Every structure is written in C-alpha cells, then in structure tokens.
C-alpha cells in the first residue's frame, strides 16, 4: 500500500511540476549584463603612474597586491574615459586590453559599451571576463564585417576559461561557431574556427 502511495505521489509531481520532463528549462539568452558600478576615486599620482606603464612596450598587468583593487579599477576607468574624450585611441585601447588582462568583472559594462568603438581590443579583452555575457558579445561579433574582429572573437571564445561554469554559453558558442564555419568566406578564419570547435569540445 505504501509503495502504491509513493508511486501516485511521484506521478502527481511529474504531471503538475514538470518533473521528469524531457525539455529542460534553459537559461535566458542573452544573459544579464553585469550592472554598472561607480568606480572608486583615485589620486592623480596613481593615474599618471598607470598611464606611464600603459605606454611602455611591455604589457602592463597590474597586480592587485601591489596596486590595490580600487586603484586598478578606478584608474583604468578614468584613463579610458578621458582617452575616449580626448580622441586618444592608442591609450583607450591599451586601457581596454589591460582591463581584460586583470579579469575584474567590474570592467564588463565598460567593455560592453566599448565594443562599437574599439571592437578588436574589446573582443580580445572579453576572453578573460568571468561572465556569460562576455560570451554573448563575442558570439554577436562573429558576424562583424571586419575579418580581424571576427578572428579575434574566434580566438577569445576558444580561450574562454569559464565554460565549466557556463555550460549553456558553451553550447551556444559551439552552435555559433558551426554556423560561422558555414558562412565564413576567409579560409584562414575557417581553419581557426575548426581549431576552436575542437578545443572547446575537448576532442
């Protein structure tokens, strides 16, 4: 009698709650973009120090233990905004690249807004962002008319290290790359797409 009651209860839960359904509830796509936060104020001395290092031939990746979380976040945001206002494209793109190297999620809204101004540098930077929205932007830019932007998107998707946390983003990436493979006119980009698909699938 008890077994029969349990079976009836399980059947009821299956019919009323979707339990046991073959169609899983998929995450929303596009995913939510991290919300913009006001960056902390930093001294002009820190800003000048960052600018000096950004303009050196070596890639500047500021260490949190050395520079401090707030200083890195605040300085790069201010430098990028001022560079855009001044039309200093070199400094603006250096700031974007450095944002990407830090991997600080606070930079995501700025990177999203920068994709139309500096698509190559932005799509390169997005590879290190721990966000499925970064994947969404990279997938969207796979159709960019600039072939170098398309290729950097392929590379960024291949090197995105957080697919283990965002498995649905991984599925969307593979579907997008397979679609792009069928329409991409450049042979060398098609080769990069094949490499990316193999790498992401873990073959």
Short mmCIF file of C-alpha atoms in Angstrom, two decimals:
data_model
loop_
_atom_site.label_atom_id
_atom_site.label_comp_id
_atom_site.label_asym_id
_atom_site.label_seq_id
_atom_site.Cartn_x
_atom_site.Cartn_y
_atom_site.Cartn_z
CA UNK A 1 0.00 0.00 0.00
CA UNK A 2 2.81 2.38 0.91
CA UNK A 3 4.59 1.69 -2.39
CA UNK A 4 1.41 2.46 -4.31
CA UNK A 5 1.01 5.77 -2.47
CA UNK A 6 4.59 6.75 -3.29
CA UNK A 7 4.08 5.93 -6.97
CA UNK A 8 0.89 8.01 -7.07
CA UNK A 9 2.70 10.93 -5.41
CA UNK A 10 5.58 10.75 -7.90
CA UNK A 11 3.12 10.65 -10.80
CA UNK A 12 1.31 13.69 -9.39
CA UNK A 13 4.57 15.66 -9.05
CA UNK A 14 5.57 14.74 -12.59
CA UNK A 15 2.29 15.93 -14.05
CA UNK A 16 1.99 19.13 -12.02
CA UNK A 17 5.55 20.43 -11.74
CA UNK A 18 7.16 19.30 -14.97
CA UNK A 19 9.38 16.93 -13.00
CA UNK A 20 10.78 14.32 -15.36
CA UNK A 21 10.14 16.45 -18.44
CA UNK A 22 12.45 15.82 -21.38
CA UNK A 23 12.60 19.54 -22.16
CA UNK A 24 14.96 21.25 -19.68
CA UNK A 25 14.44 24.82 -18.58
CA UNK A 26 17.20 26.70 -20.39
CA UNK A 27 18.92 29.80 -19.00
CA UNK A 28 17.90 33.11 -20.57
CA UNK A 29 19.77 34.20 -23.67
CA UNK A 30 21.07 36.85 -23.88
CA UNK A 31 22.14 36.57 -20.27
CA UNK A 32 22.12 39.54 -17.93
CA UNK A 33 24.94 42.01 -18.30
CA UNK A 34 26.74 42.86 -15.05
CA UNK A 35 25.40 46.19 -13.82
CA UNK A 36 27.49 49.32 -13.95
CA UNK A 37 29.00 50.43 -10.68
CA UNK A 38 30.61 53.76 -9.91
CA UNK A 39 34.38 53.21 -9.78
CA UNK A 40 36.30 54.48 -6.79
CA UNK A 41 38.15 57.79 -6.87
CA UNK A 42 41.90 57.54 -7.23
CA UNK A 43 44.68 60.08 -6.96
CA UNK A 44 46.20 61.78 -9.98
CA UNK A 45 49.52 60.25 -8.98
CA UNK A 46 48.11 56.74 -9.42
CA UNK A 47 46.52 57.70 -12.74
CA UNK A 48 49.81 59.15 -14.02
CA UNK A 49 51.67 56.02 -12.89
CA UNK A 50 49.23 53.82 -14.79
CA UNK A 51 49.47 55.94 -17.94
CA UNK A 52 53.26 55.79 -17.82
CA UNK A 53 53.20 51.99 -17.58
CA UNK A 54 50.50 51.58 -20.19
CA UNK A 55 52.62 53.46 -22.72
CA UNK A 56 55.67 51.21 -22.23
CA UNK A 57 56.47 48.47 -24.80
CA UNK A 58 55.91 45.70 -22.23
CA UNK A 59 52.34 44.62 -21.44
CA UNK A 60 51.26 46.11 -18.13
CA UNK A 61 49.23 43.75 -15.96
CA UNK A 62 48.73 45.49 -12.62
CA UNK A 63 48.95 43.18 -9.63
CA UNK A 64 46.18 43.60 -7.05
CA UNK A 65 48.55 43.03 -4.14
CA UNK A 66 50.85 45.78 -5.42
CA UNK A 67 48.37 48.35 -6.71
CA UNK A 68 45.20 47.61 -4.80
CA UNK A 69 41.80 46.60 -6.16
CA UNK A 70 40.27 50.07 -6.02
CA UNK A 71 43.28 51.74 -7.63
CA UNK A 72 43.26 49.34 -10.58
CA UNK A 73 39.52 49.66 -11.12
CA UNK A 74 39.35 53.43 -10.66
CA UNK A 75 42.48 54.33 -12.60
CA UNK A 76 41.71 52.27 -15.70
CA UNK A 77 38.12 53.52 -15.85
CA UNK A 78 39.24 57.16 -15.62
CA UNK A 79 42.08 56.69 -18.12
CA UNK A 80 39.78 55.02 -20.64
CA UNK A 81 37.02 57.63 -20.32
CA UNK A 82 39.49 60.51 -20.66
CA UNK A 83 41.25 58.87 -23.62
CA UNK A 84 37.93 58.49 -25.46
CA UNK A 85 37.04 62.11 -24.71
CA UNK A 86 40.44 63.25 -25.99
CA UNK A 87 40.35 61.03 -29.07
CA UNK A 88 43.47 59.22 -27.88
CA UNK A 89 42.67 55.85 -29.45
CA UNK A 90 46.02 54.29 -28.60
CA UNK A 91 45.65 54.93 -24.89
CA UNK A 92 41.98 53.94 -24.94
CA UNK A 93 42.76 50.56 -26.49
CA UNK A 94 45.69 50.00 -24.14
CA UNK A 95 43.35 50.63 -21.22
CA UNK A 96 40.80 48.16 -22.62
CA UNK A 97 43.46 45.50 -23.12
CA UNK A 98 44.66 45.97 -19.56
CA UNK A 99 41.10 45.74 -18.24
CA UNK A 100 40.87 42.38 -19.94
CA UNK A 101 44.17 41.16 -18.52
CA UNK A 102 43.02 41.97 -14.98
CA UNK A 103 39.81 39.96 -15.42
CA UNK A 104 37.96 42.25 -13.00
CA UNK A 105 34.23 41.79 -13.62
CA UNK A 106 33.63 45.46 -12.74
CA UNK A 107 35.00 46.33 -16.19
CA UNK A 108 32.31 44.37 -18.05
CA UNK A 109 29.85 47.28 -18.56
CA UNK A 110 32.67 49.46 -19.91
CA UNK A 111 33.79 46.72 -22.28
CA UNK A 112 30.23 46.20 -23.50
CA UNK A 113 29.91 49.91 -24.24
CA UNK A 114 33.32 49.95 -25.95
CA UNK A 115 32.63 47.19 -28.45
CA UNK A 116 31.27 49.60 -31.07
CA UNK A 117 34.22 51.98 -30.70
CA UNK A 118 37.09 49.52 -30.41
CA UNK A 119 35.76 46.10 -31.39
CA UNK A 120 39.12 44.35 -31.80
CA UNK A 121 40.59 45.36 -28.44
CA UNK A 122 37.28 44.83 -26.67
CA UNK A 123 36.72 41.36 -28.07
CA UNK A 124 40.26 40.42 -27.13
CA UNK A 125 39.71 41.71 -23.58
CA UNK A 126 36.41 39.83 -23.15
CA UNK A 127 38.15 36.45 -23.20
CA UNK A 128 39.20 36.90 -19.57
CA UNK A 129 35.87 38.11 -18.19
CA UNK A 130 34.11 35.65 -15.88
CA UNK A 131 30.70 36.28 -17.40
CA UNK A 132 28.42 34.51 -19.85
CA UNK A 133 27.53 37.95 -21.18
CA UNK A 134 31.11 38.20 -22.45
CA UNK A 135 30.41 35.05 -24.48
CA UNK A 136 27.18 36.57 -25.78
CA UNK A 137 29.02 39.67 -27.06
CA UNK A 138 31.74 37.56 -28.69
CA UNK A 139 29.14 35.43 -30.46
CA UNK A 140 27.37 38.57 -31.72
CA UNK A 141 30.65 39.93 -33.08
CA UNK A 142 31.36 36.75 -35.05
CA UNK A 143 29.38 38.46 -37.81
CA UNK A 144 31.44 41.68 -37.70
CA UNK A 145 32.33 42.96 -41.19
CA UNK A 146 35.97 43.33 -40.10
CA UNK A 147 37.67 39.98 -40.66
CA UNK A 148 40.24 40.63 -37.92
CA UNK A 149 37.49 41.27 -35.39
CA UNK A 150 35.78 38.02 -36.41
CA UNK A 151 39.02 36.12 -35.97
CA UNK A 152 39.81 37.61 -32.56
CA UNK A 153 36.30 36.61 -31.46
CA UNK A 154 37.03 33.04 -32.52
CA UNK A 155 40.27 33.10 -30.54
CA UNK A 156 38.62 34.62 -27.48
CA UNK A 157 35.86 32.02 -27.49
CA UNK A 158 38.44 29.24 -27.84
CA UNK A 159 40.44 30.56 -24.87
CA UNK A 160 37.46 31.46 -22.64
CA UNK A 161 38.34 29.67 -19.38
CA UNK A 162 34.93 29.63 -17.67
CA UNK A 163 32.81 27.33 -19.83
CA UNK A 164 32.74 24.89 -16.93
CA UNK A 165 30.61 27.43 -15.05
CA UNK A 166 28.54 28.50 -18.05
CA UNK A 167 27.73 25.28 -19.87
CA UNK A 168 24.80 26.78 -21.76
CA UNK A 169 27.10 29.53 -23.05
CA UNK A 170 29.40 26.75 -24.24
CA UNK A 171 26.53 25.14 -26.15
CA UNK A 172 25.62 28.49 -27.73
CA UNK A 173 29.27 29.05 -28.64
CA UNK A 174 29.61 25.74 -30.42
CA UNK A 175 26.38 26.32 -32.34
CA UNK A 176 27.53 29.84 -33.33
CA UNK A 177 30.97 28.66 -34.43
CA UNK A 178 29.47 25.86 -36.51
CA UNK A 179 27.15 28.37 -38.16
CA UNK A 180 30.04 30.77 -38.78
CA UNK A 181 32.09 27.97 -40.30
CA UNK A 182 29.43 27.52 -42.95
CA UNK A 183 29.31 31.19 -43.98
CA UNK A 184 32.86 32.45 -43.34
CA UNK A 185 34.50 33.45 -46.65
CA UNK A 186 38.10 33.58 -45.35
CA UNK A 187 39.86 30.20 -45.44
CA UNK A 188 42.30 31.08 -42.65
CA UNK A 189 39.46 32.10 -40.35
CA UNK A 190 37.63 28.86 -41.16
CA UNK A 191 40.74 26.97 -40.06
CA UNK A 192 40.77 28.92 -36.79
CA UNK A 193 37.09 28.15 -36.29
CA UNK A 194 37.72 24.42 -36.73
CA UNK A 195 40.55 24.59 -34.19
CA UNK A 196 38.29 26.45 -31.76
CA UNK A 197 35.46 23.93 -32.10
CA UNK A 198 37.86 21.04 -31.49
CA UNK A 199 39.38 22.80 -28.49
CA UNK A 200 36.03 23.74 -26.91
CA UNK A 201 34.60 20.26 -27.44
CA UNK A 202 37.73 18.84 -25.82
CA UNK A 203 38.33 16.43 -28.70
#
